[in-house]
Coordinates of C-alpha atoms in Angstrom, one line a residue:
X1 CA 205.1 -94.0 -61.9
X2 CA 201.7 -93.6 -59.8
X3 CA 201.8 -92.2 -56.7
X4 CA 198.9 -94.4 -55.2
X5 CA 200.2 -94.9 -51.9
X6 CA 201.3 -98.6 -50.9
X7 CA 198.9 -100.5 -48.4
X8 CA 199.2 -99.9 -45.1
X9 CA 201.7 -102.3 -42.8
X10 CA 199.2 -103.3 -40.0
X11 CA 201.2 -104.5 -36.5
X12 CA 199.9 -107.7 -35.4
X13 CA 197.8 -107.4 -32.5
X14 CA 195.1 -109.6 -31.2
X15 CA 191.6 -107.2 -31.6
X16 CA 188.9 -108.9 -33.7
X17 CA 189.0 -108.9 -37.0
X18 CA 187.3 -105.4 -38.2
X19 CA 187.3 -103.0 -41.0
X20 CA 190.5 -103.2 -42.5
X21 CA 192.1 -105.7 -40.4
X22 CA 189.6 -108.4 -41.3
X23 CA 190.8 -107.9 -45.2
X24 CA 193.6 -109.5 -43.9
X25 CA 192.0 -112.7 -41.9
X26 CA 192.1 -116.0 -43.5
X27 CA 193.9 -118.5 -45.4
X28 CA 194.7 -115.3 -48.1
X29 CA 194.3 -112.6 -46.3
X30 CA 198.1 -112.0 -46.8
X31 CA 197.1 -111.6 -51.0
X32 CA 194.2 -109.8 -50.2
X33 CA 196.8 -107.1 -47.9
X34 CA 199.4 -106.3 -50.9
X35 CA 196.1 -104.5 -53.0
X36 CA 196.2 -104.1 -57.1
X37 CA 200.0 -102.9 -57.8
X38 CA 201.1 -105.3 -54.7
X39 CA 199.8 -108.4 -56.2
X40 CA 201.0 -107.4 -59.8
X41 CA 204.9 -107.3 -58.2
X42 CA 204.2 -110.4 -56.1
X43 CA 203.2 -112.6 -60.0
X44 CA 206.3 -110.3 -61.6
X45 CA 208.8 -111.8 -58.6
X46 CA 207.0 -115.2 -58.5
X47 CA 207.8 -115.9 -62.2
X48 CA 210.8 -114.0 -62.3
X49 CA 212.2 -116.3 -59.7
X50 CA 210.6 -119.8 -61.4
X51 CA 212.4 -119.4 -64.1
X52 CA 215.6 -118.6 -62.3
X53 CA 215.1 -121.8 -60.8
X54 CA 214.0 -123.5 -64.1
X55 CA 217.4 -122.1 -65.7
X56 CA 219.3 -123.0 -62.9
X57 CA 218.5 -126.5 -62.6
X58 CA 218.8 -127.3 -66.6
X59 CA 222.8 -127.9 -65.3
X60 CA 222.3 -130.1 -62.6
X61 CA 219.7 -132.1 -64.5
X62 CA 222.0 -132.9 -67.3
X63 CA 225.6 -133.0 -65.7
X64 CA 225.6 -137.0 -66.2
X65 CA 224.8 -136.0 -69.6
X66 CA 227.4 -133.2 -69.8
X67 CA 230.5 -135.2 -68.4
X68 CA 230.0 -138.1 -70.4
X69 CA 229.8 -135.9 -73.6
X70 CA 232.8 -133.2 -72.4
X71 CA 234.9 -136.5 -70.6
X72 CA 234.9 -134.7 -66.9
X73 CA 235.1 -135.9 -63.7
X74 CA 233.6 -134.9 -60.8
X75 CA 235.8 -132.0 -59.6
X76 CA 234.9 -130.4 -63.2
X77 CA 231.3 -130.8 -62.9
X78 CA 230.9 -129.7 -59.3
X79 CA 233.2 -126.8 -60.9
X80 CA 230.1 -125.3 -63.2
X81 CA 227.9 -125.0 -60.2
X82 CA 230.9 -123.1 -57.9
X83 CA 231.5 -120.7 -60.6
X84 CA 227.9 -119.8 -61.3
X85 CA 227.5 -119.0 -57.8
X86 CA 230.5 -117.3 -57.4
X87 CA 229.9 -115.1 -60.0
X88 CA 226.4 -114.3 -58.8
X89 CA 227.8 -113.1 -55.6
X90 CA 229.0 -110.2 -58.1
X91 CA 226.1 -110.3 -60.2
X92 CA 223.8 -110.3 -56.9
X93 CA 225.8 -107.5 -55.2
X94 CA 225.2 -105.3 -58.0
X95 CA 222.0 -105.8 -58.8
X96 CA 221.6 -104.3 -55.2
X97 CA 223.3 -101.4 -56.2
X98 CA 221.0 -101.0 -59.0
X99 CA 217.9 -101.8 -57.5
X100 CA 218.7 -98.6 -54.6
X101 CA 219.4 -96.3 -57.2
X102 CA 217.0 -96.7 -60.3
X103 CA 214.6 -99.0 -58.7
X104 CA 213.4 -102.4 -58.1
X105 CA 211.6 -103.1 -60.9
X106 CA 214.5 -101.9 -63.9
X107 CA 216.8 -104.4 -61.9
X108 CA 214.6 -107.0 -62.0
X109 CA 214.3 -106.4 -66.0
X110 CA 217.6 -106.2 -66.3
X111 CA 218.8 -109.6 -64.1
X112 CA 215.7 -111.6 -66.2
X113 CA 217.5 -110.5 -69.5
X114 CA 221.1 -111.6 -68.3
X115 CA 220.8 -115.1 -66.7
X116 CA 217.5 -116.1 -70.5
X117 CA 220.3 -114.9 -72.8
X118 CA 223.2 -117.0 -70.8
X119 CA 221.5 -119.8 -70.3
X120 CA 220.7 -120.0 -74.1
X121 CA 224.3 -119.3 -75.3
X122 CA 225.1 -122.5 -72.9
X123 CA 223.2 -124.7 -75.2
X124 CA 225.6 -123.7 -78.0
X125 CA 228.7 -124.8 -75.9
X126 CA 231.3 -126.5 -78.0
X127 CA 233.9 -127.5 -75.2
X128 CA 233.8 -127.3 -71.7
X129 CA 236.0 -124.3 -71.2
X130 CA 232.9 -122.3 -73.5
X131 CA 230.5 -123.5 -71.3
X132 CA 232.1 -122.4 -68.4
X133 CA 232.5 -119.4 -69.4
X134 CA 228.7 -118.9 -70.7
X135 CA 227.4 -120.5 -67.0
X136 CA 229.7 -117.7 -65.6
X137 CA 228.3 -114.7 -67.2
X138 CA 224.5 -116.1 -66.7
X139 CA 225.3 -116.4 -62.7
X140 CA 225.3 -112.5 -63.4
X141 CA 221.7 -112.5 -64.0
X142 CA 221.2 -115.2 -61.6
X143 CA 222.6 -113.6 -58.5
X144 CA 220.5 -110.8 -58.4
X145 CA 216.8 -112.3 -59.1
X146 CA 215.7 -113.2 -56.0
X147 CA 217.1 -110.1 -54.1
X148 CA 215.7 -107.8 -55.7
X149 CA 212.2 -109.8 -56.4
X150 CA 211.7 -110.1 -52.5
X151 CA 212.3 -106.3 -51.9
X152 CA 210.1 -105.3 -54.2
X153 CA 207.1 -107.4 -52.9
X154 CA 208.6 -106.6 -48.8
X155 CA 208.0 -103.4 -49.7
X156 CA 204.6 -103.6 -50.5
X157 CA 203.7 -106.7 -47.9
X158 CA 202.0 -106.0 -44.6
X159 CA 203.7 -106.0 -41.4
X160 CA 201.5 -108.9 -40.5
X161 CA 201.8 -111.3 -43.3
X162 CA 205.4 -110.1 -44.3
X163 CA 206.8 -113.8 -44.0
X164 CA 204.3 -116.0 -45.5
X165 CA 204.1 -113.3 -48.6
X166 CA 207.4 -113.7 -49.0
X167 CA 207.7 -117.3 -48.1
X168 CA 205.0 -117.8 -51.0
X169 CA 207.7 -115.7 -53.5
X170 CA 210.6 -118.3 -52.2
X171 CA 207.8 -121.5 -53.6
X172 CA 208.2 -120.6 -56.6
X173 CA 211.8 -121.8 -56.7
X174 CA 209.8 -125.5 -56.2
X175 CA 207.7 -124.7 -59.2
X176 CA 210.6 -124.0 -61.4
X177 CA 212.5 -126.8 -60.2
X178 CA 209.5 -128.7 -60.8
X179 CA 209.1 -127.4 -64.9
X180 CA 212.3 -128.0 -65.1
X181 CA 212.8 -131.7 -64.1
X182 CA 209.4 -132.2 -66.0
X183 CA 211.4 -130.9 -69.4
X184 CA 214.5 -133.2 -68.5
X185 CA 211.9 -135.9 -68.2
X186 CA 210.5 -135.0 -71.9
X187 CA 213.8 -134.3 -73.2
X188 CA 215.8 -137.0 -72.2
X189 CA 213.3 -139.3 -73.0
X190 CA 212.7 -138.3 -76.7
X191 CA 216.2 -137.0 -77.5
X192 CA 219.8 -138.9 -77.2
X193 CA 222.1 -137.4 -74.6
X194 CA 224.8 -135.3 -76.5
X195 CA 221.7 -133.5 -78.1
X196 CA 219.1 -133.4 -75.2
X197 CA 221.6 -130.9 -73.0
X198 CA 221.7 -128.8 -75.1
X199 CA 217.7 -128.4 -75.7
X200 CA 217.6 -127.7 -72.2
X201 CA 219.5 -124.8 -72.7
X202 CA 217.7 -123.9 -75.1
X203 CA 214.5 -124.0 -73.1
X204 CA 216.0 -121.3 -71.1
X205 CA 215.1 -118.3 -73.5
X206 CA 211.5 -118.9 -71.8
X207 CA 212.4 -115.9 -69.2
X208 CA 212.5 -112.8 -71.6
X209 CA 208.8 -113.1 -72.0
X210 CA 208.4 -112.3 -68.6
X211 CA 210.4 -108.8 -69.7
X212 CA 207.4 -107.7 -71.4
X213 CA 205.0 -108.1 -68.9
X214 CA 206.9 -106.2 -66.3
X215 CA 207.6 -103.4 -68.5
X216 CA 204.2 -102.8 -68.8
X217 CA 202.1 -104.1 -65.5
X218 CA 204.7 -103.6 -62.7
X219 CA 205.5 -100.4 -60.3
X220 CA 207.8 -99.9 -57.2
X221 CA 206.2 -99.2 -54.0
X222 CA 205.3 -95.5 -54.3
X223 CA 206.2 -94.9 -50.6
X224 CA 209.5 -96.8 -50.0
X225 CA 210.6 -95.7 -53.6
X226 CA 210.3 -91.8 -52.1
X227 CA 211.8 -93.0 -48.5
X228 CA 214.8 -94.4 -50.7
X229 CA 215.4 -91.4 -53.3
X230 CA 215.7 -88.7 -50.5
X231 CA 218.7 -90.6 -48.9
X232 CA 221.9 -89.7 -49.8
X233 CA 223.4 -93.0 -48.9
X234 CA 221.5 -94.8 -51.6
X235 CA 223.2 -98.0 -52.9
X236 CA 226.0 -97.5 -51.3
X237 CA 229.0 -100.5 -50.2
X238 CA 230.4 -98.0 -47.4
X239 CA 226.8 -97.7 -45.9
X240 CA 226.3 -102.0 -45.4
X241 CA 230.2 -101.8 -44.1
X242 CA 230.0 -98.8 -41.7
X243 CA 231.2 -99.6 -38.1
X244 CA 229.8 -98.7 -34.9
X245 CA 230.8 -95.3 -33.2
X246 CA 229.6 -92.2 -31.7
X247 CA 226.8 -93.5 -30.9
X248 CA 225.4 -95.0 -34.5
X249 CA 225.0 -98.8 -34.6
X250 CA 226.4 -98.9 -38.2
X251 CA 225.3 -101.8 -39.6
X252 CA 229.0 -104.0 -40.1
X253 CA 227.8 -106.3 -38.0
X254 CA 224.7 -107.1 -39.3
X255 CA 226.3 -107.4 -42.6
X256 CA 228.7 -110.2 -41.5
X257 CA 226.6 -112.2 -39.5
X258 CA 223.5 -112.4 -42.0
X259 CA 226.2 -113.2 -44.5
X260 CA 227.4 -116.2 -42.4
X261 CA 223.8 -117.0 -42.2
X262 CA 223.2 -117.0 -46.0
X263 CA 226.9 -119.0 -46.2
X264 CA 225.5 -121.6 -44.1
X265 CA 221.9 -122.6 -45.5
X266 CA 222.9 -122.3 -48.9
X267 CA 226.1 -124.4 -48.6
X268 CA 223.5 -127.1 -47.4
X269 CA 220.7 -126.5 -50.2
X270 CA 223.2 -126.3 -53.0
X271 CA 224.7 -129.6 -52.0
X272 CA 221.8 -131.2 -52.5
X273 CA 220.1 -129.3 -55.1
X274 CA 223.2 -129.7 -56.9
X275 CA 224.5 -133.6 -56.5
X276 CA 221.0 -135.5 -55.7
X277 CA 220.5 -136.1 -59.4
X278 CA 223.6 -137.5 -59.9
X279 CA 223.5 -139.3 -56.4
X280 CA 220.2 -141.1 -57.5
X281 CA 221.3 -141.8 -61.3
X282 CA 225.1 -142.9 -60.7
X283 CA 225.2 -144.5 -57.2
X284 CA 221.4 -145.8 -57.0
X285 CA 221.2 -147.0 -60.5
X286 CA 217.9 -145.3 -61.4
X287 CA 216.8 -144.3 -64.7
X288 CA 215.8 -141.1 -66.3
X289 CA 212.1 -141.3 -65.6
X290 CA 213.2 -143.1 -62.1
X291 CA 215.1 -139.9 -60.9
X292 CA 212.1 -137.9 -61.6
X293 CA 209.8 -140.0 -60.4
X294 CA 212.0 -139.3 -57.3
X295 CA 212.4 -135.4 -57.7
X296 CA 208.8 -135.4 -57.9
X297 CA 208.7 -136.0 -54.0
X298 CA 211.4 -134.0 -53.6
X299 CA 210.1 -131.0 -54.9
X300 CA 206.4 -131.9 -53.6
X301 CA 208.0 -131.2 -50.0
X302 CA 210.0 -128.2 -51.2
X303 CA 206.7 -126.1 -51.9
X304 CA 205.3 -127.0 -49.0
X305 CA 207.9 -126.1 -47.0
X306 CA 208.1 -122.7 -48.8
X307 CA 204.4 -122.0 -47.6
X308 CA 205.2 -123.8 -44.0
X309 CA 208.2 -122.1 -43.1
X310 CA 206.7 -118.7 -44.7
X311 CA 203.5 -119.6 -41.9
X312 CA 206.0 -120.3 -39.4
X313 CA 208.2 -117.5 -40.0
X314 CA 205.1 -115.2 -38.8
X315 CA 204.0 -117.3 -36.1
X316 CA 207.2 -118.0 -34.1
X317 CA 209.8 -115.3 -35.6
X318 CA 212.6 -114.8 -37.4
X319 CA 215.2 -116.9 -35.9
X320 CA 212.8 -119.4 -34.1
X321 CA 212.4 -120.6 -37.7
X322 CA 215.9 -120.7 -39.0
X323 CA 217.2 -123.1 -36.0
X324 CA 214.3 -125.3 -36.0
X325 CA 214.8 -125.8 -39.9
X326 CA 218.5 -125.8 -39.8
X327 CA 218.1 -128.7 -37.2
X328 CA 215.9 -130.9 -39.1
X329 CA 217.7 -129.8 -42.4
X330 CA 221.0 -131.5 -40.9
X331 CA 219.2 -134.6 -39.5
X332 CA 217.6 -135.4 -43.0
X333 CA 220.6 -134.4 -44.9
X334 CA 222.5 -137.3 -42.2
X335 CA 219.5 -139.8 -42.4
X336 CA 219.1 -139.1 -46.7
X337 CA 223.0 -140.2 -47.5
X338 CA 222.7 -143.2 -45.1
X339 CA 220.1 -145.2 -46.4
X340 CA 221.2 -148.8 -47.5
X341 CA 221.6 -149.7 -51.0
X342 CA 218.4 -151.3 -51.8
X343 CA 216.1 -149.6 -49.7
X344 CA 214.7 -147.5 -52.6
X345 CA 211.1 -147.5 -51.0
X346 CA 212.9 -145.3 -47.5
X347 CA 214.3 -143.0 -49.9
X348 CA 211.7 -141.9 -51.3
X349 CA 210.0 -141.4 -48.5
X350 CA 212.9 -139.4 -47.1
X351 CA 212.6 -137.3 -50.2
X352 CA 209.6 -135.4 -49.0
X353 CA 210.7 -134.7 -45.8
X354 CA 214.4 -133.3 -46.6
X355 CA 212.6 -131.1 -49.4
X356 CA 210.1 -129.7 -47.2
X357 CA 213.3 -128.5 -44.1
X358 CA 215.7 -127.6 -46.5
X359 CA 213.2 -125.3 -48.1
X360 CA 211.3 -124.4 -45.1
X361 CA 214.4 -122.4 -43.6
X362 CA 214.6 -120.2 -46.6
X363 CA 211.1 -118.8 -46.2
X364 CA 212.0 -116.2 -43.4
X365 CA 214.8 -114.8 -45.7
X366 CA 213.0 -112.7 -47.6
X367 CA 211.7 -110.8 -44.9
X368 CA 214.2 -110.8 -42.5
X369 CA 217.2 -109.6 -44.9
X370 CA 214.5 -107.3 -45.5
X371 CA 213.8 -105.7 -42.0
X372 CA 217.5 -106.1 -40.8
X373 CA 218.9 -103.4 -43.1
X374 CA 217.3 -99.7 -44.0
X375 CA 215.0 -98.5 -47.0
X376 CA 218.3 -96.7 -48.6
X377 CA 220.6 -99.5 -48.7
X378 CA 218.2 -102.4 -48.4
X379 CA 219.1 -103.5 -52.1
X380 CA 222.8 -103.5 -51.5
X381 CA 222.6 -105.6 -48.6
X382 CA 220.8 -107.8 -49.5
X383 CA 222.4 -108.7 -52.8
X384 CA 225.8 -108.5 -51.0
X385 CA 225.2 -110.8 -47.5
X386 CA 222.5 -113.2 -49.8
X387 CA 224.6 -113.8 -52.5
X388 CA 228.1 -113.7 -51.0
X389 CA 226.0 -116.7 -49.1
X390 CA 225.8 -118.4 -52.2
X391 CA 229.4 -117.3 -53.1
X392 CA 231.0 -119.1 -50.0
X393 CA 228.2 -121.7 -49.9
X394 CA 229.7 -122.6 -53.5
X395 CA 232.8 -123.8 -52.0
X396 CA 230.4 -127.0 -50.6
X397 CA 229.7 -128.4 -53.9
X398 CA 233.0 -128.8 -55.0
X399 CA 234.3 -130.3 -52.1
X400 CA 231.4 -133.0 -52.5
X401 CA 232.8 -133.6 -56.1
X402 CA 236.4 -133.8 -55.1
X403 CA 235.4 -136.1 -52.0
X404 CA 232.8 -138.4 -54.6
X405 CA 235.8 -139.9 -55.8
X406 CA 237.0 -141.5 -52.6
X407 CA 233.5 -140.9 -50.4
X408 CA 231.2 -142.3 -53.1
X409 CA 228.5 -139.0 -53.8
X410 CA 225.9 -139.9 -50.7
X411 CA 228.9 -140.4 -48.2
X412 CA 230.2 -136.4 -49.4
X413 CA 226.9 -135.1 -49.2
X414 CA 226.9 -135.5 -45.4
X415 CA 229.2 -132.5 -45.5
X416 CA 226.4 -130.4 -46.6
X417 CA 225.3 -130.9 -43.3
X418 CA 228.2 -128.5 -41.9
X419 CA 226.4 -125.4 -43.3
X420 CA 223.2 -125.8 -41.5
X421 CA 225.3 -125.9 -38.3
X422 CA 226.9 -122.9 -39.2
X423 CA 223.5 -120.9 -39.8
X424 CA 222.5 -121.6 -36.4
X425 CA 225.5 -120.5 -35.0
X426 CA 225.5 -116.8 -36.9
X427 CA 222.0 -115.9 -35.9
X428 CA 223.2 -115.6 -32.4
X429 CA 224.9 -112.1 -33.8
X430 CA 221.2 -111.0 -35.2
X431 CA 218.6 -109.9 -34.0
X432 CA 214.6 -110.2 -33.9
X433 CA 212.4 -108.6 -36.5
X434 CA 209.2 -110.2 -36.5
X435 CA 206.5 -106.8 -36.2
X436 CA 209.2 -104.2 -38.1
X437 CA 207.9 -102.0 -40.5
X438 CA 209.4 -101.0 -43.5
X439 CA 209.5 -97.1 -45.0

C-alpha cells in the first residue's frame, strides 16, 4: 500500500481563496480536495453503493410480480424487505468489524461479492421459503456497503467539503434506483411476469465487475489506516458500548442515540422505498411503464436531494440538516398518502418533492457517523448504529403490509411518518460536528 500521505483536512475559515485553499473554491472544489487515490475511492464507493441500490430495488420492483406468482399477501411480501434488513444489521455490523481490522477497501470487496452472488441465486427461487432465505443471506452483503464505502472516502475528504463529498457518495443510491427501475421498465415490458422477476435477479451479478476494479485501483487512506493499526481497541463491540466513568466519556451514549437516529429515518425511507411501487400499481391503477414514468420523478428529486442536503449539511451543520429534512420528510410523506383518487397530475408533482426530503436527510450521515466515533472503532460503529437503523427501521414495512389490508397501502404509509419524528427527537442526545477532523 503507498504511503503517499492523504490530503490535508482544511478547517473552514473565511480568508480568500489562496494557494491551496482556492483548489478547493468552486462548484468542485470538494473533487478537486480528495487528490488522485481520493477520487479513485470516491468512483470505488459511488458504484459500489449503485449497485447496492440497483440489487436492492430488483424486490420491490417486482413484488406485484412475486405475490401473484408465489400466492402471498401482503404480510409475506412486506416480510422479504424486514428480513433483508434485519439481516444486514448483522451483515453491516460486521463488515465494521472487518473494515477496523484489515481495512476499508478488503471489506468493501468482500460486502460487493456477498449481496452480486445473493441477489443472483434469488432469481433461481423455486418457492417462497427459498427466496427468503437467498434475500436473507444477500442482506449480508447489503448491510455493510454503504458503511464501509463512506469511511473510506470520510477518510480522505476535507474538513471543509466532508458533507457534500459524502452527500455526493449517498446520490448514488438515486442512480441505482434509477438503473434499476429503467431494467423493470425493459423487462416487464418485453418478458411475461413469472419470468421477468427472475431476470431481474439475474441482472444483479452486474456488481462483481466492480471487484476487479477495486482490487487493482483502490487504497485506504495512508494516514487514518496507520492512526487505526496502532490502536489496540481496533474493531472492537466493547469499545462502541463502553460507559462513561473516571473521567472518559465512553462512547455508549453516542452509540444509542445515533442508532435511534438511523432507526428513525430509515423506518421512513424504507416505507416508501419499499411500498410506493405497489401503492401506485395496485391502489392507483397504473401500468408498468405508468409507475416508472412516476419513479422517474421520484428519483429525479432523490439525487438532488443527495447533492442539496450534502450542500446543506456543510453550510448549516449536522443536525440543523437532519430536523429540517425530517420535518418536511413527514409533511410530504402526510400530504403523498392523502391525495384523492384521481388526482394523478398532484401526485406526480408530489413525487419530486418527497424524493428530494426523504433523501436530503441522509446526506449528513456519512459524515457525521463519521466524526461522532474514533479512527479505531469508526468501522464498528458505524456498521452497528447505521444498520441496526435499518434493522429496527425494518419493523415499519411490515406493519404497513399487515395494516394494507384493512388501511388500503397509502392510508399505512402515513405511519412511516412516525420515524422521521423519532429522528428528530434522538439528535437531541448528539452532538455537533460540523469542522471535526478525522486521524
Amino acid at each position: 500500500m503507498s504511503t503517499t500521505p492523504p490530503p490535508r483536512s482544511v478547517t473552514p475559515d473565511r480568508r480568500p481563496a489562496t494557494g491551496e485553499h482556492a483548489t478547493e473554491d468552486g462548484a468542485f472544489g470538494w473533487m478537486r480536495a480528495l487528490g488522485p487515490r481520493g477520487r479513485r475511492a470516491f468512483a470505488g464507493a459511488f458504484g459500489g453503493y449503485a449497485l447496492d441500490s440497483y440489487d436492492y430495488f430488483t424486490l420491490p420492483l417486482s413484488m406485484v410480480a412475486l405475490a401473484a406468482y408465489f400466492g402471498l399477501d401482503s404480510g409475506q411480501t412486506g416480510l422479504f424487505t424486514t428480513v433483508t434488513l434485519v439481516v444486514s444489521a448483522v451483515g453491516g455490523a460486521a463488515a465494521g468489524v472487518v473494515a477496523d481490522r484489515v481495512g476499508r477497501v478488503r471489506a468493501l470487496m468482500i460486502t460487493v461479492v456477498t449481496y452480486a452472488v445473493f441477489t443472483v441465486a434469488c432469481g433461481f427461487a423455486p418457492n417462497y421459503e427459498t427466496l427468503l432465505v437467498f434475500r436473507a443471506l444477500q442482506g449480508l452483503g447489503f448491510g455493510g456497503e454503504w458503511a464501509v464505502g463512506a469511511i473510506l472516502v470520510a477518510e480522505y475528504a476535507s474538513t471543509r467539503h466532508r458533507g457534500r463529498t459524502l452527500g455526493a457518495v449517498q446520490s448514488s443510491w438515486a442512480v441505482g434506483w434509477a438503473l434499476a427501475v429503467v431494467g423493470y421498465t425493459l423487462v416487464f415490458s418485453l418478458a411475461g411476469d413469472d419470468l421477468a422477476w427472475r431476470i431481474m435477479f439475474w441482472t444483479g451479478a452486474l456488481p462483481a465487475l466492480l471487484v476487479v476494479w477495486l482490487r487493482r485501483r483502490v487504497h485506504d487512506a495512508p494516514g487514518a489506516t496507520a492512526a487505526r493499526e496502532q490502536s489496540p481497541r481496533r474493531g472492537s463491540f466493547g469499545a462502541i458500548f463502553r460507559p462513561a466513568r473516571d473521567g472518559d466519556p465512553g462512547l455508549l451514549r453516542t452509540t444509542v442515540f445515533a442508532s435511534l437516529l438511523s432507526t428513525g429515518v430509515q423506518g421512513g425511507y424504507y416505507t416508501l422505498a419499499t411500498w410506493v411501487p405497489t401503492y401506485l400499481k395496485s391502489e392507483r391503477g397504473l401500468s408498468v411503464v405508468g409507475t416508472g414514468g412516476y419513479l422517474t420523478l421520484l428519483i429525479s428529486g432523490a439525487f438532488l436531494g443527495y447533492l442539496t442536503g450534502g450542500y446543506l449539511t456543510d453550510r448549516l451543520g449536522r443536525r440543523r440538516n437532519i430536523w429540517l429534512f425530517a420535518l418536511l420528510s413527514a409533511v410530504c410523506v402526510l400530504a403523498y398518502a392523502h391525495i384523492p383518487h384521481g388526482a394523478d397530475t398532484l401526485l406526480l408533482v408530489l413525487g419530486f418533492p418527497l424524493g428530494f426530503c426523504m433523501s436530503a436527510i441522509f446526506s449528513g450521515f456519512g459524515s457525521y457517523l463519521s466524526e461522532l466515533f474514533p479512527t479505531a472503532v469508526r468501522g464498528t460503529a458505524q456498521g452497528f448504529t447505521y444498520n441496526t437503523g435499518r434493522a429496527v427501521g425494518a419493523v415499519f414495512p411490515t406493519l404497513v403490509g399487515f395494516l394494507a389490508d384493512s388501511w388500503g397501502v397509502g392510508g399505512a404509509l402515513v405511519f412511516g411518518a412516525a420515524g422521521y419524528g423519532l429522528a428528530a427527537l434522538a439528535l437531541l442526545g448528539l452532538p455537533e460536528t460540523r469542522g471535526k477532523d478525522l486521524a
